[in-house]
Amino acid sequence: MAKEPVREDAAEHPRRTPGLVGHSAAQSLLLRRVADGRLAHAWIFSGPRGIGKATLAYRFARHLLSRRDSGSEVSLFGEPSTQSLEVPAESSVFRLVAQGAHPDLITVERAYDEKAKRLRGEISVDDVRRLTPFFGTTASGEGWRVAIVDSVDDLNRNAANALLKILEEPPERGVLILIAHTRGAVLPTIRSRCATLTMAPLAASEVAAVLQGHVGDLDPQAMAEVVTLAHGSPGRAIELAQSGGAAVYRDMVGLLGASPKGLDIAAVHELADRASHRGNDEQFRVLSDLLVEWLASMIAAGASGRAFRAIIEGEEGVAEKLWRSRGLAQWLEVWEKVRDRLVQSEALNLDRKQTLIDVFLSLDHVSRA
Amino acid sequence: MKLTIERATLLAALGHVQNVVERRNTIPILSNVLVSAGDGQLSMTATDLDLTIVERVASEARQSGATTTPAHTLYDIVRKLPEGAQVELSTGKDDARLAIVAGRSSFSLPCLPKEDFPAQTDDKLPTRFRVAAEDLRRLIDKTRFAISTEETRYYLNGIYLHAAKSAGVAMLRAVATDGHRLAQVESPLPDGAAGMPGVIVPRKAIAELRRLIDQVADPIEVSLSDTKMRFSFGQTVLTTKLIDGTFPDYQRVIPSDNDKTLEVDCRRFAEAVDRVSTISTEKSRSIKLTIGKDRLQLSATSPEAGSASEEMEVSYPGDSLEIGFNSKYLLDIATQIDGDIARIDLADAVSPTIVRDLGDERALYVLMPMRV
């Protein structure tokens, strides 16, 4: 039996997640569209990683798949007859969707590579082409057929073009939900054929609530740190909490603080080792994201003259010191370079540890001059 | 659940259902077969989400219940048990394992809850009729070779089954085409099928159905709506989704004014085509027919492979004509013809050609020529 693909950026696969925190406006918009009978055939759910786009997509899919349109009464004022997208977790639709075994739902995500024993880096054209026979076959129930593409960011060029073919001839009673972490990066030809639902990051209290439910025993201090670092994304908060993100952050700021006097090479190696462990993809992404974001907020604080929003003690001093060592233009250049290096190392499959060491060394070098 | 069943009975039933289960499955529950016992019968259900098969055998359960377990593993176990063995199937208290005991062998298989199995919803299938097994086999056998495998034209990936009038007589008609050739076969319209919607039955369902009805003698119960179709025979019920598309207006491509009629001895013709096609190149596989009064010359030339030609006597009164065909397609059609004489109606070198069995007016084939 093939191993089930694991979605790397969530603690639990969203198709098994019953509840959704926040996003009430998005949910009621979808409900209204279904009730009006004016549901677009393709949607882009866009917003930052980990805020619940896929969770909403599956929630919406379950709602559509449980609808019995033929018997239901249409309200005079087009008000939704049901007030919620909620489908009970014990219902058969929920159970089948959770198993990935609902006949009228198909998910396109990065496939599991048997040979390399890990998820593929992208969604290939063959994965997308599975949609053609799916939409070419009648629904098993009497209702909708739903396809979820998670995510558009993972589509390679050919896969995106194959998806376009399907969007150009939308199937009857079919809905395509495209999940996009970066709406701007979606091909304009795809974007123009979809309705967009922009989802905003959650409030800190909501993030904390989700985090509590998933991780539980976290001391208030660590909880607050993680929530702040998560920028309104519960998925990211969970990831940070589980991968010891707060500690990584502390170590990272510590390393940056040692410049320009002298970088602790042993500590750099130790941190890079931890973050580049094979089979531990999220560690590397957590550290890269934290580093790029930290540099960005350091530059923003420096350039605007506002205070640096410190999460751990002494952080503003580190930021202040680094900022003074160089000018705005140079820092922007450094920030861009660091970001590109980290993205490239994934795209080109470079050695992660080397990349990280190199980035820290070059930051150290910049701050010395 | 607890019951004892004879190995042969269990094996036959499992043999029917396990074929539907895909070998490589990323979704664990779809590798499983739903085994349920109760009401004096044991039923087994397997699905690939498009196609569902249920097989029922009589068996008195000591304790009723249901669970799901890996289909191929269960089949392999039962297959390897000695002939005549009595097999005991039982689940423990928590339904987490299925125990299989026969003689001194015992196995324990992991189970998944039956609630997670994509069960068939009770559908409304308004059209119902009974068709003779022999007729259904013929409809499938004579058309399935023409089913397209091109995924982009998904609406051709099946056999189009519908009610039609042929010379004023109501018929159940099966049509398949891949854009290069077309097969149309008819059988008398069964009672109750008059109002049936035209449906496209997917290739996999056709293959599975044909395999299962090979030995069936009794009429087959068919029920359908415009989204689903169900075939019941013996202890088996096969339900399939349909292809959601519009079958092309095929009658438009069947020419009615082909005036040049060639009659050939079908068996000899097929052998000659097969011989000459040895030379025609892999890719195009083209073969040329040069037709003169009562004479037919088949020839093929290829720059690398050389050339071949063969002559045969035919019945042809008209003007001489040169026309090319894909030899594989010609052979496919010639193989479908059971009678001695095939009648080929031609117009010219670029128009569709009709092939008929002189002894069977209910089958018709259309073939597009190739430029040679």
Short mmCIF file of N, CA, C and O in Angstrom, two decimals, chain A residues 1-5 68 92 95-96 99-105 114 129 132-142 145 172, chain B residues 24-31 49-50 112-113 115-118 120-121 123-124 151-152 154 226-228 241-245:
data_model
loop_
_atom_site.label_atom_id
_atom_site.label_comp_id
_atom_site.label_asym_id
_atom_site.label_seq_id
_atom_site.Cartn_x
_atom_site.Cartn_y
_atom_site.Cartn_z
N MET A 1 0.84 -1.20 0.00
CA MET A 1 0.00 0.00 0.00
C MET A 1 0.88 1.26 0.00
O MET A 1 1.85 1.32 0.73
N ALA A 2 0.55 2.19 -0.85
CA ALA A 2 1.36 3.41 -0.92
C ALA A 2 1.16 4.23 0.34
O ALA A 2 0.08 4.23 0.94
N LYS A 3 2.20 4.90 0.73
CA LYS A 3 2.08 5.71 1.92
C LYS A 3 1.26 6.94 1.58
O LYS A 3 1.35 7.49 0.49
N GLU A 4 0.45 7.31 2.51
CA GLU A 4 -0.41 8.45 2.24
C GLU A 4 0.41 9.75 2.25
O GLU A 4 1.23 9.95 3.14
N PRO A 5 0.21 10.59 1.25
CA PRO A 5 0.98 11.83 1.24
C PRO A 5 0.65 12.68 2.47
O PRO A 5 -0.50 12.74 2.89
N ARG A 68 -28.82 18.78 -0.54
CA ARG A 68 -29.83 18.09 -1.35
C ARG A 68 -30.67 19.17 -1.97
O ARG A 68 -31.67 19.59 -1.42
N SER A 92 -21.73 10.80 7.18
CA SER A 92 -20.95 9.96 6.27
C SER A 92 -20.14 10.83 5.32
O SER A 92 -19.03 10.48 4.95
N ARG A 95 -16.97 11.72 7.10
CA ARG A 95 -16.06 10.57 7.24
C ARG A 95 -15.39 10.22 5.92
O ARG A 95 -14.20 9.92 5.87
N LEU A 96 -16.16 10.27 4.84
CA LEU A 96 -15.59 9.93 3.54
C LEU A 96 -14.57 10.97 3.11
O LEU A 96 -13.50 10.63 2.59
N GLN A 99 -11.37 10.50 4.87
CA GLN A 99 -10.59 9.36 4.36
C GLN A 99 -10.01 9.64 2.99
O GLN A 99 -9.23 8.85 2.48
N GLY A 100 -10.46 10.72 2.36
CA GLY A 100 -10.08 10.97 0.97
C GLY A 100 -10.82 10.02 0.05
O GLY A 100 -10.37 9.73 -1.04
N ALA A 101 -11.97 9.53 0.49
CA ALA A 101 -12.68 8.51 -0.27
C ALA A 101 -14.07 8.97 -0.70
O ALA A 101 -14.94 8.15 -0.96
N HIS A 102 -14.31 10.27 -0.76
CA HIS A 102 -15.61 10.71 -1.26
C HIS A 102 -15.58 10.70 -2.79
O HIS A 102 -14.69 11.26 -3.40
N PRO A 103 -16.56 10.02 -3.41
CA PRO A 103 -16.51 9.87 -4.86
C PRO A 103 -16.63 11.19 -5.63
O PRO A 103 -16.25 11.24 -6.79
N ASP A 104 -17.15 12.22 -5.01
CA ASP A 104 -17.36 13.47 -5.74
C ASP A 104 -16.40 14.57 -5.31
O ASP A 104 -16.66 15.76 -5.53
N LEU A 105 -15.31 14.19 -4.66
CA LEU A 105 -14.31 15.17 -4.26
C LEU A 105 -12.95 14.66 -4.70
O LEU A 105 -12.60 13.50 -4.48
N GLU A 114 7.53 7.74 -4.31
CA GLU A 114 7.90 6.45 -3.73
C GLU A 114 9.42 6.26 -3.69
O GLU A 114 9.96 5.69 -2.76
N ARG A 129 -3.97 16.49 -14.57
CA ARG A 129 -4.78 15.84 -15.61
C ARG A 129 -5.78 14.84 -15.04
O ARG A 129 -6.69 14.40 -15.73
N THR A 132 -9.50 15.85 -15.49
CA THR A 132 -10.31 15.71 -16.71
C THR A 132 -11.25 14.51 -16.62
O THR A 132 -12.46 14.67 -16.79
N PRO A 133 -10.75 13.30 -16.34
CA PRO A 133 -11.71 12.20 -16.19
C PRO A 133 -12.65 12.39 -15.01
O PRO A 133 -13.80 11.94 -15.06
N PHE A 134 -12.18 13.05 -13.95
CA PHE A 134 -13.05 13.28 -12.79
C PHE A 134 -14.26 14.10 -13.20
O PHE A 134 -15.40 13.74 -12.91
N PHE A 135 -14.01 15.22 -13.86
CA PHE A 135 -15.13 16.07 -14.27
C PHE A 135 -15.84 15.50 -15.49
O PHE A 135 -16.93 15.92 -15.84
N GLY A 136 -15.22 14.54 -16.16
CA GLY A 136 -15.85 13.90 -17.32
C GLY A 136 -16.77 12.77 -16.91
O GLY A 136 -17.35 12.11 -17.75
N THR A 137 -16.88 12.53 -15.61
CA THR A 137 -17.72 11.44 -15.12
C THR A 137 -18.85 12.03 -14.28
O THR A 137 -18.64 13.01 -13.58
N THR A 138 -20.01 11.39 -14.37
CA THR A 138 -21.15 11.92 -13.63
C THR A 138 -20.91 11.85 -12.12
O THR A 138 -20.12 11.05 -11.65
N ALA A 139 -21.64 12.71 -11.40
CA ALA A 139 -21.52 12.72 -9.95
C ALA A 139 -22.11 11.44 -9.39
O ALA A 139 -23.02 10.86 -9.97
N SER A 140 -21.58 11.03 -8.25
CA SER A 140 -22.09 9.80 -7.66
C SER A 140 -23.37 10.07 -6.90
O SER A 140 -24.29 9.26 -6.91
N GLY A 141 -23.44 11.23 -6.26
CA GLY A 141 -24.69 11.62 -5.63
C GLY A 141 -25.52 12.37 -6.66
O GLY A 141 -25.34 12.20 -7.85
N GLU A 142 -26.42 13.23 -6.17
CA GLU A 142 -27.20 13.98 -7.14
C GLU A 142 -26.69 15.41 -7.24
O GLU A 142 -27.25 16.24 -7.93
N ARG A 145 -19.78 18.26 -7.84
CA ARG A 145 -18.46 17.62 -7.86
C ARG A 145 -17.47 18.72 -7.51
O ARG A 145 -17.54 19.83 -8.05
N GLU A 172 -20.25 21.40 -15.71
CA GLU A 172 -21.53 21.66 -15.07
C GLU A 172 -21.53 21.14 -13.64
O GLU A 172 -20.98 20.06 -13.40
N ARG B 24 -2.59 -0.13 -6.90
CA ARG B 24 -1.84 0.92 -6.22
C ARG B 24 -2.82 1.99 -5.79
O ARG B 24 -3.45 2.64 -6.60
N ASN B 25 -2.97 2.11 -4.52
CA ASN B 25 -3.98 3.01 -4.01
C ASN B 25 -3.38 3.91 -2.95
O ASN B 25 -2.72 3.42 -2.04
N THR B 26 -3.58 5.21 -3.08
CA THR B 26 -3.03 6.08 -2.05
C THR B 26 -4.04 6.26 -0.91
O THR B 26 -3.70 6.76 0.14
N ILE B 27 -5.28 5.87 -1.17
CA ILE B 27 -6.31 6.04 -0.14
C ILE B 27 -6.57 4.66 0.49
O ILE B 27 -7.10 3.78 -0.17
N PRO B 28 -6.16 4.46 1.73
CA PRO B 28 -6.21 3.13 2.34
C PRO B 28 -7.58 2.45 2.24
O PRO B 28 -7.65 1.27 1.90
N ILE B 29 -8.65 3.19 2.49
CA ILE B 29 -9.96 2.54 2.54
C ILE B 29 -10.35 1.95 1.18
O ILE B 29 -11.10 1.00 1.10
N LEU B 30 -9.81 2.52 0.09
CA LEU B 30 -10.18 2.03 -1.24
C LEU B 30 -9.46 0.73 -1.60
O LEU B 30 -9.80 0.09 -2.58
N SER B 31 -8.46 0.35 -0.82
CA SER B 31 -7.82 -0.96 -1.04
C SER B 31 -8.63 -2.06 -0.36
O SER B 31 -8.30 -3.22 -0.49
N LEU B 49 -14.45 4.14 -6.62
CA LEU B 49 -15.20 5.40 -6.61
C LEU B 49 -15.99 5.64 -7.89
O LEU B 49 -16.96 6.37 -7.89
N ASP B 50 -15.58 5.05 -9.02
CA ASP B 50 -16.36 5.18 -10.24
C ASP B 50 -17.27 3.97 -10.42
O ASP B 50 -18.35 4.04 -10.97
N LEU B 112 -10.52 -1.46 8.72
CA LEU B 112 -10.90 -0.06 8.86
C LEU B 112 -12.41 -0.04 9.07
O LEU B 112 -13.11 -0.92 8.58
N PRO B 113 -12.90 0.98 9.80
CA PRO B 113 -14.34 0.98 10.13
C PRO B 113 -15.22 1.01 8.88
O PRO B 113 -14.90 1.67 7.90
N GLU B 115 -17.92 2.45 8.43
CA GLU B 115 -18.53 3.77 8.19
C GLU B 115 -17.68 4.61 7.25
O GLU B 115 -18.16 5.56 6.63
N ASP B 116 -16.37 4.29 7.16
CA ASP B 116 -15.50 5.07 6.29
C ASP B 116 -15.52 4.58 4.85
O ASP B 116 -14.89 5.15 3.99
N PHE B 117 -16.25 3.50 4.61
CA PHE B 117 -16.27 2.93 3.26
C PHE B 117 -17.30 3.68 2.42
O PHE B 117 -18.42 3.91 2.85
N PRO B 118 -16.89 4.10 1.20
CA PRO B 118 -17.84 4.84 0.36
C PRO B 118 -18.98 3.94 -0.12
O PRO B 118 -18.88 3.31 -1.16
N GLN B 120 -22.66 2.76 -1.48
CA GLN B 120 -23.53 3.23 -2.53
C GLN B 120 -24.75 3.88 -1.91
O GLN B 120 -25.42 3.26 -1.09
N THR B 121 -25.01 5.11 -2.29
CA THR B 121 -26.25 5.71 -1.81
C THR B 121 -27.40 5.06 -2.57
O THR B 121 -27.23 4.59 -3.67
N ASP B 123 -29.89 5.01 -4.91
CA ASP B 123 -30.21 5.95 -5.98
C ASP B 123 -31.56 5.62 -6.58
O ASP B 123 -32.04 4.50 -6.52
N LYS B 124 -32.08 6.64 -7.22
CA LYS B 124 -33.30 6.42 -7.99
C LYS B 124 -32.85 6.15 -9.42
O LYS B 124 -32.30 7.01 -10.08
N GLU B 151 -7.52 10.75 -23.62
CA GLU B 151 -8.20 11.27 -22.43
C GLU B 151 -8.80 12.65 -22.63
O GLU B 151 -9.74 13.02 -21.95
N THR B 152 -8.25 13.41 -23.58
CA THR B 152 -8.79 14.76 -23.77
C THR B 152 -10.21 14.70 -24.35
O THR B 152 -11.04 15.55 -24.05
N TYR B 154 -12.75 12.86 -23.55
CA TYR B 154 -13.23 11.89 -22.57
C TYR B 154 -14.59 11.32 -22.95
O TYR B 154 -14.93 10.21 -22.57
N ASP B 226 -29.71 9.21 -15.71
CA ASP B 226 -28.75 9.80 -16.62
C ASP B 226 -27.38 10.00 -15.97
O ASP B 226 -26.46 10.55 -16.58
N THR B 227 -27.22 9.58 -14.71
CA THR B 227 -25.91 9.69 -14.10
C THR B 227 -25.33 8.35 -13.65
O THR B 227 -24.17 8.27 -13.30
N LYS B 228 -26.14 7.32 -13.65
CA LYS B 228 -25.67 6.04 -13.13
C LYS B 228 -26.31 4.87 -13.85
O LYS B 228 -27.42 4.99 -14.38
N LYS B 241 -20.66 4.90 -12.46
CA LYS B 241 -20.94 6.26 -12.88
C LYS B 241 -20.89 6.27 -14.41
O LYS B 241 -20.37 5.33 -15.01
N LEU B 242 -21.39 7.33 -15.01
CA LEU B 242 -21.35 7.40 -16.47
C LEU B 242 -20.44 8.54 -16.89
O LEU B 242 -20.03 9.35 -16.07
N ILE B 243 -20.16 8.57 -18.17
CA ILE B 243 -19.37 9.69 -18.66
C ILE B 243 -20.30 10.88 -18.86
O ILE B 243 -21.37 10.76 -19.45
N ASP B 244 -19.87 12.01 -18.30
CA ASP B 244 -20.69 13.21 -18.32
C ASP B 244 -20.30 14.05 -19.52
O ASP B 244 -19.45 14.91 -19.44
N GLY B 245 -20.91 13.73 -20.64
CA GLY B 245 -20.56 14.47 -21.85
C GLY B 245 -21.58 14.14 -22.92
O GLY B 245 -22.47 13.32 -22.73
#
